[in-house]
Amino acid sequence: LLSGKGVLCPSNMGDDISLKFRQQLLLIDDNLGTEDVAALKFLCIDLIPFKKLESVQSALDIFQVLMAEEYLNEEDTFLLAELLYRIKCHFLLKKLGYTKERVQECLPEKGRVSPYRQMLYELAENITSEMLKEIIFLLRDQLPKRQTTISALELLILLEKQGLLTESNVQMLEEICMSVSPDLLETVNGYKREKVSQDSALLRSLFCLHPFPADQYELTTPGIPHYSTLTNKLRCLTCCSFSVNSVLSGVKILSWPWKQLGTVIPNTTFFLLSFLQKLTSYKMDGPRRGFCLVINNVKFDGGLRERKGSCKDAGELERVFTWLGLDVRIYTDLTSQEIKDLMWTWQHLKDHKDRDCFICCILSHGESGAIYGKDGELVSIRMIMSYFTAKQCPALAEKPKLFFIQACQGQDIQRAVYVEPDAQVPGLSSIEQRISPSESIPEEADFLLGMATIDGYASFRHVQQGAWYIQALCSKLQLLVPRGEDILSILTEVNEDVSRRADSLGTKKQMPQPAYTLRRKCIFPVPRHPPPS
């Protein structure tokens, strides 16, 4: 029975533990290998001081520490049952009087292993030896030089010790997974989705508390209804929440007497409440995200050059916006009149009312404030956007309308190898004719215009790899949407990316320019599937 492992004597485990219970623990220990013990230690990191865990050598040691910390006793063995369930040792559950199904039923109420720890363990379980080698190579500068061999669990612990990985900051993990395996990235994104969902529910319960009666505004702290519930929930959010912007999606904040409340609630809580009250975002969690039009003009009549590489951009936009939940429609080589007709058609589409937003991407040659149709005729960007004002398209009223334009906004410049400007031949525009992006936006709210370049300058397109701006936009959307970033923050990163690029000679630069009348933050929900590329 004891398998030569030593007896769990009363002096070690406590005098009040029955012989039968000790026998149960010994039987469980006898069926656990070295990897199982390492997994148990990892899952207990949030429950037991790490210093105590470091000295653990066997499952018996873990049981002893759990009992010393009052997590395990003869009357309550659920935590141990949960741990065995998490490491998939289901056959041992019966020794504690549990079944796999019974543990699953009890987890929502009694589970102690955090979703964060579960996610890390699942990640480690799916990291192959080849993946681990790649990850270690990527993190070589962060790992101790003396560390020759390391397991996936040990690697995650090292990252946590260095503060590079926390419950509310999994950015490094995302970047690593994106480089190594999209499947691993989906595990992280699944955790983030669940985290945002839980925090949203917490916020909803927080802000659905009853408003304070007028005659109680000036009462002291004990007189405020739900005060302890309120502050406890806020502390929870402050400690463990991801991006507040993500959490706030879909949460309606009640109008409370904030000034009076500030006199009786601690400053930190009051400031957080004020912050949450001001921060709102567009509703982007409906069953249908919206339509995305991609107008891809490649070949032109007359003297305009073929836009080689543009199909690469159109394909990338289709993949990324489909991933974000939009219904993408691609239109190729439209004349100026066909562009206007298309806008009219989409303006009158009734399906907009069931969608969260509208996106239009135009890839073409251009001049200041305008883009070219296939026929060489200019179409005003302002005219294109004006089809979707609240008056012209009521179904999109108060919804974000995003326009991304890949086209030059000025005269042609000297070309470099493999890089072309999206501009007309020199001499067809002048400084006097320039129109700033802000002038292209209709004079009402909820519009965003993302221009590939500032007014008067060319934008660049690699004839094989696509346009700098579109490629950066797609890349940053894939990276930053899963982190809960809003569209303006993402476009700031796009600016940074494009500004660091140059042509093959290192002489030509580009700076995108967004202009907007958005009233709220526009945050895409985190997709359920990994990024397309």
mmCIF file of C-alpha atoms in Angstrom, residues 88-232:
data_model
loop_
_atom_site.group_PDB
_atom_site.id
_atom_site.type_symbol
_atom_site.label_atom_id
_atom_site.label_comp_id
_atom_site.label_asym_id
_atom_site.label_seq_id
_atom_site.Cartn_x
_atom_site.Cartn_y
_atom_site.Cartn_z
ATOM 1 C CA LYS A 88 -7.024 14.760 -16.697
ATOM 2 C CA CYS A 89 -6.456 12.098 -14.030
ATOM 3 C CA HIS A 90 -10.160 11.330 -14.035
ATOM 4 C CA PHE A 91 -9.667 7.726 -12.927
ATOM 5 C CA LEU A 92 -8.475 8.959 -9.513
ATOM 6 C CA LEU A 93 -11.604 10.992 -8.805
ATOM 7 C CA LYS A 94 -13.491 7.962 -7.520
ATOM 8 C CA LYS A 95 -10.977 7.668 -4.663
ATOM 9 C CA LEU A 96 -12.391 10.972 -3.417
ATOM 10 C CA GLY A 97 -15.998 10.009 -4.081
ATOM 11 C CA TYR A 98 -16.306 12.106 -7.245
ATOM 12 C CA THR A 99 -16.975 11.453 -10.907
ATOM 13 C CA LYS A 100 -15.850 13.576 -13.841
ATOM 14 C CA GLU A 101 -19.429 14.719 -14.405
ATOM 15 C CA ARG A 102 -19.924 15.635 -10.747
ATOM 16 C CA VAL A 103 -16.776 17.774 -10.736
ATOM 17 C CA GLN A 104 -17.938 19.565 -13.884
ATOM 18 C CA GLU A 105 -21.269 20.366 -12.202
ATOM 19 C CA CYS A 106 -19.569 21.836 -9.138
ATOM 20 C CA LEU A 107 -16.846 23.848 -10.899
ATOM 21 C CA PRO A 108 -18.894 27.026 -11.575
ATOM 22 C CA GLU A 109 -19.613 27.410 -7.864
ATOM 23 C CA LYS A 110 -16.642 25.770 -6.147
ATOM 24 C CA GLY A 111 -13.769 25.957 -8.645
ATOM 25 C CA ARG A 112 -10.582 27.537 -7.269
ATOM 26 C CA VAL A 113 -8.174 27.386 -10.231
ATOM 27 C CA SER A 114 -8.409 30.719 -12.049
ATOM 28 C CA PRO A 115 -9.249 30.952 -15.782
ATOM 29 C CA TYR A 116 -5.815 32.552 -16.225
ATOM 30 C CA ARG A 117 -4.041 29.543 -14.683
ATOM 31 C CA GLN A 118 -6.222 27.162 -16.685
ATOM 32 C CA MET A 119 -5.318 28.976 -19.897
ATOM 33 C CA LEU A 120 -1.590 28.800 -19.171
ATOM 34 C CA TYR A 121 -1.795 25.103 -18.362
ATOM 35 C CA GLU A 122 -3.774 24.360 -21.536
ATOM 36 C CA LEU A 123 -1.206 26.337 -23.485
ATOM 37 C CA ALA A 124 1.673 24.355 -21.980
ATOM 38 C CA GLU A 125 -0.091 21.081 -22.746
ATOM 39 C CA ASN A 126 -0.342 22.013 -26.434
ATOM 40 C CA ILE A 127 3.210 23.271 -26.883
ATOM 41 C CA THR A 128 5.157 20.612 -28.775
ATOM 42 C CA SER A 129 8.898 20.111 -28.359
ATOM 43 C CA GLU A 130 9.511 21.889 -31.672
ATOM 44 C CA MET A 131 7.323 24.824 -30.654
ATOM 45 C CA LEU A 132 9.146 25.006 -27.325
ATOM 46 C CA LYS A 133 12.488 25.270 -29.113
ATOM 47 C CA GLU A 134 11.164 28.156 -31.215
ATOM 48 C CA ILE A 135 9.753 29.931 -28.159
ATOM 49 C CA ILE A 136 13.007 29.544 -26.232
ATOM 50 C CA PHE A 137 14.860 30.991 -29.210
ATOM 51 C CA LEU A 138 12.505 33.991 -29.317
ATOM 52 C CA LEU A 139 12.896 34.554 -25.572
ATOM 53 C CA ARG A 140 16.605 33.879 -25.310
ATOM 54 C CA ASP A 141 17.314 37.355 -23.911
ATOM 55 C CA GLN A 142 14.717 36.907 -21.161
ATOM 56 C CA LEU A 143 15.874 33.457 -20.003
ATOM 57 C CA PRO A 144 18.701 32.728 -17.547
ATOM 58 C CA LYS A 145 21.903 31.845 -19.391
ATOM 59 C CA ARG A 146 22.503 28.884 -17.093
ATOM 60 C CA GLN A 147 19.149 27.303 -17.988
ATOM 61 C CA THR A 148 19.998 24.463 -20.367
ATOM 62 C CA THR A 149 16.724 22.530 -20.430
ATOM 63 C CA ILE A 150 13.313 23.862 -19.530
ATOM 64 C CA SER A 151 9.724 22.652 -19.783
ATOM 65 C CA ALA A 152 6.798 24.689 -21.061
ATOM 66 C CA LEU A 153 5.443 25.080 -17.519
ATOM 67 C CA GLU A 154 8.835 26.209 -16.211
ATOM 68 C CA LEU A 155 9.079 28.714 -19.055
ATOM 69 C CA LEU A 156 5.718 30.254 -18.156
ATOM 70 C CA ILE A 157 6.733 30.466 -14.495
ATOM 71 C CA LEU A 158 9.928 32.297 -15.458
ATOM 72 C CA LEU A 159 7.935 34.825 -17.487
ATOM 73 C CA GLU A 160 5.624 35.379 -14.523
ATOM 74 C CA LYS A 161 8.548 35.860 -12.142
ATOM 75 C CA GLN A 162 9.966 38.547 -14.429
ATOM 76 C CA GLY A 163 6.618 40.332 -14.625
ATOM 77 C CA LEU A 164 6.359 39.711 -18.371
ATOM 78 C CA LEU A 165 3.185 37.685 -17.944
ATOM 79 C CA THR A 166 0.270 38.481 -15.634
ATOM 80 C CA GLU A 167 -3.443 37.831 -15.400
ATOM 81 C CA SER A 168 -4.189 41.210 -16.987
ATOM 82 C CA ASN A 169 -1.225 41.391 -19.373
ATOM 83 C CA VAL A 170 -0.736 38.550 -21.837
ATOM 84 C CA GLN A 171 0.736 40.715 -24.590
ATOM 85 C CA MET A 172 4.073 38.892 -24.758
ATOM 86 C CA LEU A 173 2.235 35.582 -24.865
ATOM 87 C CA GLU A 174 0.164 36.823 -27.816
ATOM 88 C CA GLU A 175 3.233 37.913 -29.746
ATOM 89 C CA ILE A 176 4.980 34.599 -29.141
ATOM 90 C CA CYS A 177 1.934 32.549 -30.139
ATOM 91 C CA MET A 178 1.387 34.642 -33.260
ATOM 92 C CA SER A 179 4.927 33.784 -34.352
ATOM 93 C CA VAL A 180 4.798 30.101 -33.425
ATOM 94 C CA SER A 181 1.236 28.813 -33.843
ATOM 95 C CA PRO A 182 -2.209 30.330 -34.572
ATOM 96 C CA ASP A 183 -3.763 27.482 -32.563
ATOM 97 C CA LEU A 184 -1.863 28.586 -29.462
ATOM 98 C CA LEU A 185 -2.966 32.163 -30.091
ATOM 99 C CA GLU A 186 -6.599 31.052 -30.143
ATOM 100 C CA THR A 187 -6.158 29.625 -26.626
ATOM 101 C CA VAL A 188 -5.005 33.042 -25.407
ATOM 102 C CA ASN A 189 -7.772 34.856 -27.292
ATOM 103 C CA GLY A 190 -10.366 32.469 -25.864
ATOM 104 C CA TYR A 191 -9.188 33.386 -22.369
ATOM 105 C CA LYS A 192 -9.384 37.096 -23.204
ATOM 106 C CA ARG A 193 -12.906 36.768 -24.582
ATOM 107 C CA GLU A 194 -14.039 34.974 -21.454
ATOM 108 C CA LYS A 195 -12.266 37.518 -19.260
ATOM 109 C CA VAL A 196 -13.936 40.450 -20.985
ATOM 110 C CA SER A 197 -17.293 38.662 -20.768
ATOM 111 C CA GLN A 198 -16.899 38.065 -17.030
ATOM 112 C CA ASP A 199 -15.805 41.629 -16.358
ATOM 113 C CA SER A 200 -18.675 42.970 -18.469
ATOM 114 C CA ALA A 201 -21.124 40.950 -16.388
ATOM 115 C CA LEU A 202 -19.499 42.301 -13.248
ATOM 116 C CA LEU A 203 -19.823 45.868 -14.506
ATOM 117 C CA ARG A 204 -23.417 45.323 -15.491
ATOM 118 C CA SER A 205 -24.233 44.074 -12.011
ATOM 119 C CA LEU A 206 -22.271 46.978 -10.562
ATOM 120 C CA PHE A 207 -24.129 49.652 -12.504
ATOM 121 C CA CYS A 208 -27.535 48.042 -12.222
ATOM 122 C CA LEU A 209 -27.596 48.684 -8.463
ATOM 123 C CA HIS A 210 -30.505 50.830 -7.364
ATOM 124 C CA PRO A 211 -29.978 54.606 -7.664
ATOM 125 C CA PHE A 212 -29.492 56.402 -4.369
ATOM 126 C CA PRO A 213 -32.617 58.021 -2.915
ATOM 127 C CA ALA A 214 -32.420 61.820 -2.861
ATOM 128 C CA ASP A 215 -32.763 62.010 0.901
ATOM 129 C CA GLN A 216 -29.721 59.773 1.404
ATOM 130 C CA TYR A 217 -27.207 61.688 -0.727
ATOM 131 C CA GLU A 218 -25.506 63.261 2.285
ATOM 132 C CA LEU A 219 -25.514 60.214 4.528
ATOM 133 C CA THR A 220 -22.299 58.744 5.835
ATOM 134 C CA THR A 221 -20.791 55.620 4.315
ATOM 135 C CA PRO A 222 -22.863 53.038 6.244
ATOM 136 C CA GLY A 223 -26.062 54.692 4.999
ATOM 137 C CA ILE A 224 -25.336 54.232 1.308
ATOM 138 C CA PRO A 225 -27.272 51.299 -0.120
ATOM 139 C CA HIS A 226 -25.018 48.581 -1.547
ATOM 140 C CA TYR A 227 -21.859 50.491 -0.540
ATOM 141 C CA SER A 228 -19.857 47.406 0.434
ATOM 142 C CA THR A 229 -21.019 45.522 -2.653
ATOM 143 C CA LEU A 230 -20.090 48.492 -4.813
ATOM 144 C CA THR A 231 -16.575 48.905 -3.446
ATOM 145 C CA ASN A 232 -15.833 45.187 -3.406
#
